[in-house]
Amino acid sequence: MRRKSLFLLVPLLLVLLWAGEGNASAAFSDVRPDSWYAQAVEEMEGAGLLSGYPDGRFGPGEPISAAQFVSITARCAGLGPVQGQTNHWASGSLQAALQAGWYDWDEIPPTGEKFDQPIPRQLAVKILMKALLPEVRGDYNAESQKMKDFSRLDGRYYEAVLAAYAAGLTSGDENGNFNPQNGLSRAEACILFQRALKLSGAGEGLPTTPTVPEPEVPQPAVTVQSGVLENGWLQVVGTQLRNEAGQPLVLRGMSSHGLQWYGQYASRQSIQNTARYGANLFRAAMYTGEGGYLSNPTAVRQRLINAVDGAIASDMYVIIDWHILSDGNPMDHLGEAKEFFSDMARRYGDNPAVIYEICNEPNGNVTWERDVKPYAQAVIPAIRTYAPQSVILVGSPTWSQDIHLAAQSPLEGGNLMYTLHFYAGTHGAELRQRIDSALSAGLPVFVSEWGTSRADGGGGVFLQEAGEWLDFLARRGISWANWSLCDKNETSAALNPGTSPDETWAWENLSPSGQFVFSRFSDA
Ligand code: DCB
């Protein structure tokens, strides 16, 4: 009793803090207008149904807690709070929701111990269905088939989740999994609220903006970022890159320019500078031709090693890129490639940070079946001897755009991904369609190089088009590295001419491309 009255007396403050959030402005500092969830967040915020944090952030990538989810649902359904059992800010809404039968006592005990924990997806969907679409039912046979991991769904959620699938409220991730026990991000939750309101007809009052077309390959469940210490060994499950714990992971960062020309921007300080802006990936582009490794192996190899060690020191994942370009057929230097990768795998095979990219961009008179595939079949075993579980990236003809050919005839073996390279000023919807087809065919895709420029590294910059690309990749949980981290006088370069590789960079050191790219490393 004593404890209880104490709870009741203690801080109204928290409640007031939360109430104050209603005044948050339409624009959240961390919701980019071109992101996939921006429209949903704006509509919901505009209708007064949700708000961000007092500091102006919305926190799109953060997991939504049970208290947040239930209180927003209550607002959507017009369910007012009643007397709660704790002094938690959402206690009253949670008590009302419990009494309305949206969930059971044990799912979110009114005593509060689960209020601030991430809400599992299956429970979130059940609450939303009960609150806004209680009439909808789903056919067991038809709907359960849409869910690859249906067996993981707890029985008490069958009814609600099948109904949600039938109503089109939710679909699985890119592998067709619902991931019932995982959490969901605030951005994902926002999309669910918006959709549920529209489906229930209650969304009529919301401002009408064209609805975002449903991606054909649905977004992955909560993706995590951050570095090697936290994520450990990488693994490819289905088409998705995951961390050691099995959570979907997205790597984003910069590619170097040719190490033989711009090796100074693969310095520790330069790489660390990208990490400070949220990058967790670095790609060391070791040209083979054009004055690169083949003509100067000792010096260029040493530059590569310095770059790899620098990235590791910054807790980042790092790609060792055998950057064929003018030498378009990887078979031309198969022997050197095998020797090089065997050497690298011996050196780094037990390091979870290192990723091997065996042929940057095959081009010219080169085919998948005759050249690239046999090349991969010869180089991969050389790596696997010393690096049995590292992720290996494989290119394809036409400057690593022909993933459809690889999809028709993929390689054997695990932890392999196929690279797709694009330049926003040259490549668009057609190449994105190719990615979706490849994913549907089960091919894991990694964008190990892309630019905001044209395919020649200049022109533009094409930031609108680049934004469309990055939204697309984010929805599909695809990792990327941007071309390139150097100060060359070309639009794809991320740094303004004269920027020092050995100092911390100010925003003004970044080129228009650099500012755009650096601001998107930590996209939700
Ligand atoms: C790729 C290469 C990369 C190249 C960029 C931009 O090539 F992997 O090495 O970088 O895309 O073209 C450029 C640098 C220039 C440098 C030049 C030669 O930015 O500073 O002078 O390499 O070393 C592609 C990608 C796609 C296509 C063509 C190329 N495409 N290409 O679709 O036509 O011709 O290099």
Short mmCIF file of N, CA, C and O and ligand atoms in Angstrom, two decimals, residues 256-258 260-262 283 285 287 290 321 323-326 360-361 363 398-401 421-423 426-427 431 449 451 453-458 483-484 486 488 490 492-493, ligand 1:
data_model
loop_
_atom_site.label_atom_id
_atom_site.label_comp_id
_atom_site.label_asym_id
_atom_site.label_seq_id
_atom_site.Cartn_x
_atom_site.Cartn_y
_atom_site.Cartn_z
N SER A 256 37.35 3.90 -51.04
CA SER A 256 38.48 4.74 -51.40
C SER A 256 38.44 4.96 -52.91
O SER A 256 37.71 4.28 -53.63
N HIS A 257 39.20 5.90 -53.41
CA HIS A 257 39.51 5.97 -54.84
C HIS A 257 40.68 5.00 -55.05
O HIS A 257 41.00 4.22 -54.14
N GLY A 258 41.28 5.01 -56.19
CA GLY A 258 42.42 4.11 -56.43
C GLY A 258 43.52 4.36 -55.40
O GLY A 258 44.01 5.48 -55.27
N GLN A 260 46.51 3.63 -55.49
CA GLN A 260 47.79 4.05 -56.07
C GLN A 260 47.82 5.56 -56.30
O GLN A 260 48.88 6.15 -56.42
N TRP A 261 46.62 6.17 -56.38
CA TRP A 261 46.56 7.62 -56.62
C TRP A 261 46.18 8.41 -55.36
O TRP A 261 46.69 9.48 -55.11
N TYR A 262 45.21 7.88 -54.63
CA TYR A 262 44.66 8.64 -53.50
C TYR A 262 44.77 7.86 -52.19
O TYR A 262 43.91 7.95 -51.33
N ARG A 283 35.76 0.60 -47.90
CA ARG A 283 36.18 -0.27 -49.00
C ARG A 283 37.51 0.24 -49.52
O ARG A 283 37.63 1.41 -49.91
N ALA A 285 39.86 0.19 -52.39
CA ALA A 285 39.84 -0.13 -53.82
C ALA A 285 41.27 -0.24 -54.33
O ALA A 285 41.93 0.77 -54.59
N TYR A 287 43.24 -0.93 -57.21
CA TYR A 287 43.27 -1.12 -58.65
C TYR A 287 44.33 -2.18 -58.97
O TYR A 287 45.40 -2.21 -58.34
N GLU A 290 46.13 0.17 -64.37
CA GLU A 290 46.28 1.63 -64.22
C GLU A 290 47.30 2.03 -63.15
O GLU A 290 47.06 2.93 -62.34
N ASP A 321 39.16 -4.90 -52.03
CA ASP A 321 38.59 -4.89 -53.38
C ASP A 321 39.69 -5.06 -54.43
O ASP A 321 40.56 -4.19 -54.57
N HIS A 323 40.40 -4.42 -57.65
CA HIS A 323 39.67 -3.44 -58.46
C HIS A 323 40.04 -3.54 -59.94
O HIS A 323 40.76 -2.70 -60.48
N ILE A 324 39.53 -4.59 -60.59
CA ILE A 324 39.76 -4.68 -62.03
C ILE A 324 38.89 -3.64 -62.73
O ILE A 324 37.77 -3.37 -62.32
N LEU A 325 39.40 -3.01 -63.74
CA LEU A 325 38.62 -2.02 -64.49
C LEU A 325 39.08 -2.00 -65.96
O LEU A 325 38.39 -2.53 -66.81
N SER A 326 40.24 -1.41 -66.24
CA SER A 326 40.73 -1.44 -67.62
C SER A 326 41.07 -2.89 -68.00
O SER A 326 40.96 -3.28 -69.16
N ASN A 360 36.11 -6.31 -58.94
CA ASN A 360 35.32 -5.08 -58.92
C ASN A 360 34.29 -5.02 -60.04
O ASN A 360 33.10 -5.14 -59.78
N GLU A 361 34.74 -4.84 -61.28
CA GLU A 361 33.79 -4.64 -62.37
C GLU A 361 34.28 -5.30 -63.65
O GLU A 361 34.94 -4.68 -64.47
N ASN A 363 34.19 -6.19 -67.34
CA ASN A 363 33.58 -5.43 -68.45
C ASN A 363 34.29 -5.77 -69.73
O ASN A 363 35.35 -6.39 -69.72
N THR A 398 29.39 -6.30 -67.38
CA THR A 398 28.86 -4.93 -67.53
C THR A 398 29.06 -4.14 -66.24
O THR A 398 28.10 -3.65 -65.64
N TRP A 399 30.28 -4.03 -65.79
CA TRP A 399 30.63 -3.25 -64.60
C TRP A 399 29.76 -3.62 -63.39
O TRP A 399 29.23 -2.78 -62.69
N SER A 400 29.61 -4.93 -63.19
CA SER A 400 28.83 -5.44 -62.06
C SER A 400 27.37 -4.94 -62.06
O SER A 400 26.85 -4.51 -61.04
N GLN A 401 26.78 -5.04 -63.22
CA GLN A 401 25.35 -4.76 -63.33
C GLN A 401 24.56 -6.00 -63.72
O GLN A 401 23.32 -6.01 -63.60
N HIS A 421 26.62 -2.46 -58.93
CA HIS A 421 27.15 -1.09 -58.90
C HIS A 421 26.25 -0.18 -59.72
O HIS A 421 25.78 -0.55 -60.79
N PHE A 422 26.02 1.03 -59.19
CA PHE A 422 25.21 1.97 -59.98
C PHE A 422 25.74 3.39 -59.80
O PHE A 422 26.42 3.70 -58.81
N TYR A 423 25.45 4.22 -60.78
CA TYR A 423 25.73 5.66 -60.72
C TYR A 423 24.42 6.38 -60.97
O TYR A 423 23.75 6.15 -61.98
N THR A 426 23.30 7.86 -64.24
CA THR A 426 23.27 6.96 -65.40
C THR A 426 22.23 5.86 -65.25
O THR A 426 21.54 5.51 -66.20
N HIS A 427 22.16 5.30 -64.06
CA HIS A 427 21.31 4.12 -63.85
C HIS A 427 20.13 4.43 -62.95
O HIS A 427 20.28 5.15 -61.97
N LEU A 431 17.63 -0.81 -63.28
CA LEU A 431 18.61 -1.55 -62.49
C LEU A 431 18.02 -1.92 -61.12
O LEU A 431 18.34 -2.97 -60.56
N GLU A 449 29.74 -0.47 -54.59
CA GLU A 449 30.17 0.80 -55.18
C GLU A 449 28.99 1.48 -55.84
O GLU A 449 28.25 0.84 -56.60
N GLY A 451 27.71 5.81 -57.05
CA GLY A 451 28.07 7.22 -57.03
C GLY A 451 26.88 8.12 -57.26
O GLY A 451 25.87 7.71 -57.86
N SER A 453 27.18 10.60 -59.12
CA SER A 453 27.52 11.19 -60.42
C SER A 453 27.04 10.32 -61.56
O SER A 453 26.28 9.38 -61.35
N ARG A 454 27.50 10.63 -62.77
CA ARG A 454 27.34 9.70 -63.89
C ARG A 454 28.32 8.56 -63.75
O ARG A 454 29.24 8.61 -62.92
N ALA A 455 28.19 7.55 -64.62
CA ALA A 455 29.05 6.36 -64.52
C ALA A 455 30.52 6.65 -64.78
O ALA A 455 31.37 5.83 -64.47
N ASP A 456 30.83 7.85 -65.31
CA ASP A 456 32.25 8.16 -65.54
C ASP A 456 32.86 8.90 -64.34
O ASP A 456 34.00 9.34 -64.40
N GLY A 457 32.08 9.02 -63.28
CA GLY A 457 32.62 9.67 -62.07
C GLY A 457 32.37 11.17 -62.03
O GLY A 457 32.63 11.81 -61.02
N GLY A 458 31.85 11.75 -63.14
CA GLY A 458 31.61 13.19 -63.20
C GLY A 458 30.15 13.50 -63.50
O GLY A 458 29.30 12.62 -63.54
N TRP A 483 31.35 5.73 -53.87
CA TRP A 483 32.53 6.14 -54.62
C TRP A 483 32.57 7.65 -54.68
O TRP A 483 31.61 8.22 -55.20
N SER A 484 33.59 8.35 -54.17
CA SER A 484 34.76 7.80 -53.51
C SER A 484 35.30 8.81 -52.49
O SER A 484 35.00 10.01 -52.57
N CYS A 486 37.90 10.87 -51.72
CA CYS A 486 39.12 11.57 -52.16
C CYS A 486 38.75 13.01 -52.50
O CYS A 486 37.58 13.38 -52.43
N LYS A 488 39.60 14.48 -55.45
CA LYS A 488 39.78 14.70 -56.89
C LYS A 488 38.73 15.67 -57.41
O LYS A 488 37.61 15.73 -56.90
N GLU A 490 36.35 15.86 -59.33
CA GLU A 490 35.25 15.23 -60.06
C GLU A 490 34.07 15.14 -59.10
O GLU A 490 34.27 15.03 -57.88
N SER A 492 31.92 12.97 -58.17
CA SER A 492 31.70 11.84 -57.28
C SER A 492 32.61 11.88 -56.05
O SER A 492 32.36 11.15 -55.08
N ALA A 493 33.64 12.70 -56.06
CA ALA A 493 34.56 12.78 -54.91
C ALA A 493 33.84 13.40 -53.72
O ALA A 493 33.13 14.40 -53.86
C1 DCB B 1 33.52 2.36 -62.06
C2 DCB B 1 34.87 1.96 -61.50
C3 DCB B 1 35.61 3.08 -60.83
C4 DCB B 1 35.34 4.35 -61.57
C5 DCB B 1 33.87 4.65 -61.34
C6 DCB B 1 33.39 5.89 -62.05
O1 DCB B 1 33.64 2.35 -63.46
F1 DCB B 1 34.79 0.91 -60.66
O2 DCB B 1 36.96 2.78 -60.80
O3 DCB B 1 36.12 5.40 -61.07
O4 DCB B 1 33.02 3.58 -61.68
O5 DCB B 1 33.60 5.80 -63.41
C7 DCB B 1 36.73 6.26 -62.00
C8 DCB B 1 37.24 7.45 -61.22
C9 DCB B 1 38.05 8.34 -62.11
C10 DCB B 1 39.12 7.53 -62.79
C11 DCB B 1 38.51 6.37 -63.55
C12 DCB B 1 39.54 5.46 -64.19
O6 DCB B 1 36.16 8.14 -60.65
O7 DCB B 1 38.62 9.38 -61.36
O8 DCB B 1 39.82 8.35 -63.71
O9 DCB B 1 37.77 5.58 -62.62
O10 DCB B 1 40.35 4.87 -63.24
C13 DCB B 1 32.52 2.33 -64.29
C14 DCB B 1 31.27 1.98 -63.82
C15 DCB B 1 30.19 1.91 -64.69
C16 DCB B 1 30.36 2.19 -66.02
C17 DCB B 1 31.61 2.55 -66.51
C18 DCB B 1 32.68 2.64 -65.62
N1 DCB B 1 29.28 2.11 -66.89
N2 DCB B 1 33.96 3.03 -66.15
O11 DCB B 1 28.18 1.73 -66.51
O12 DCB B 1 29.44 2.47 -68.10
O13 DCB B 1 34.04 3.25 -67.36
O14 DCB B 1 34.95 3.18 -65.42
#
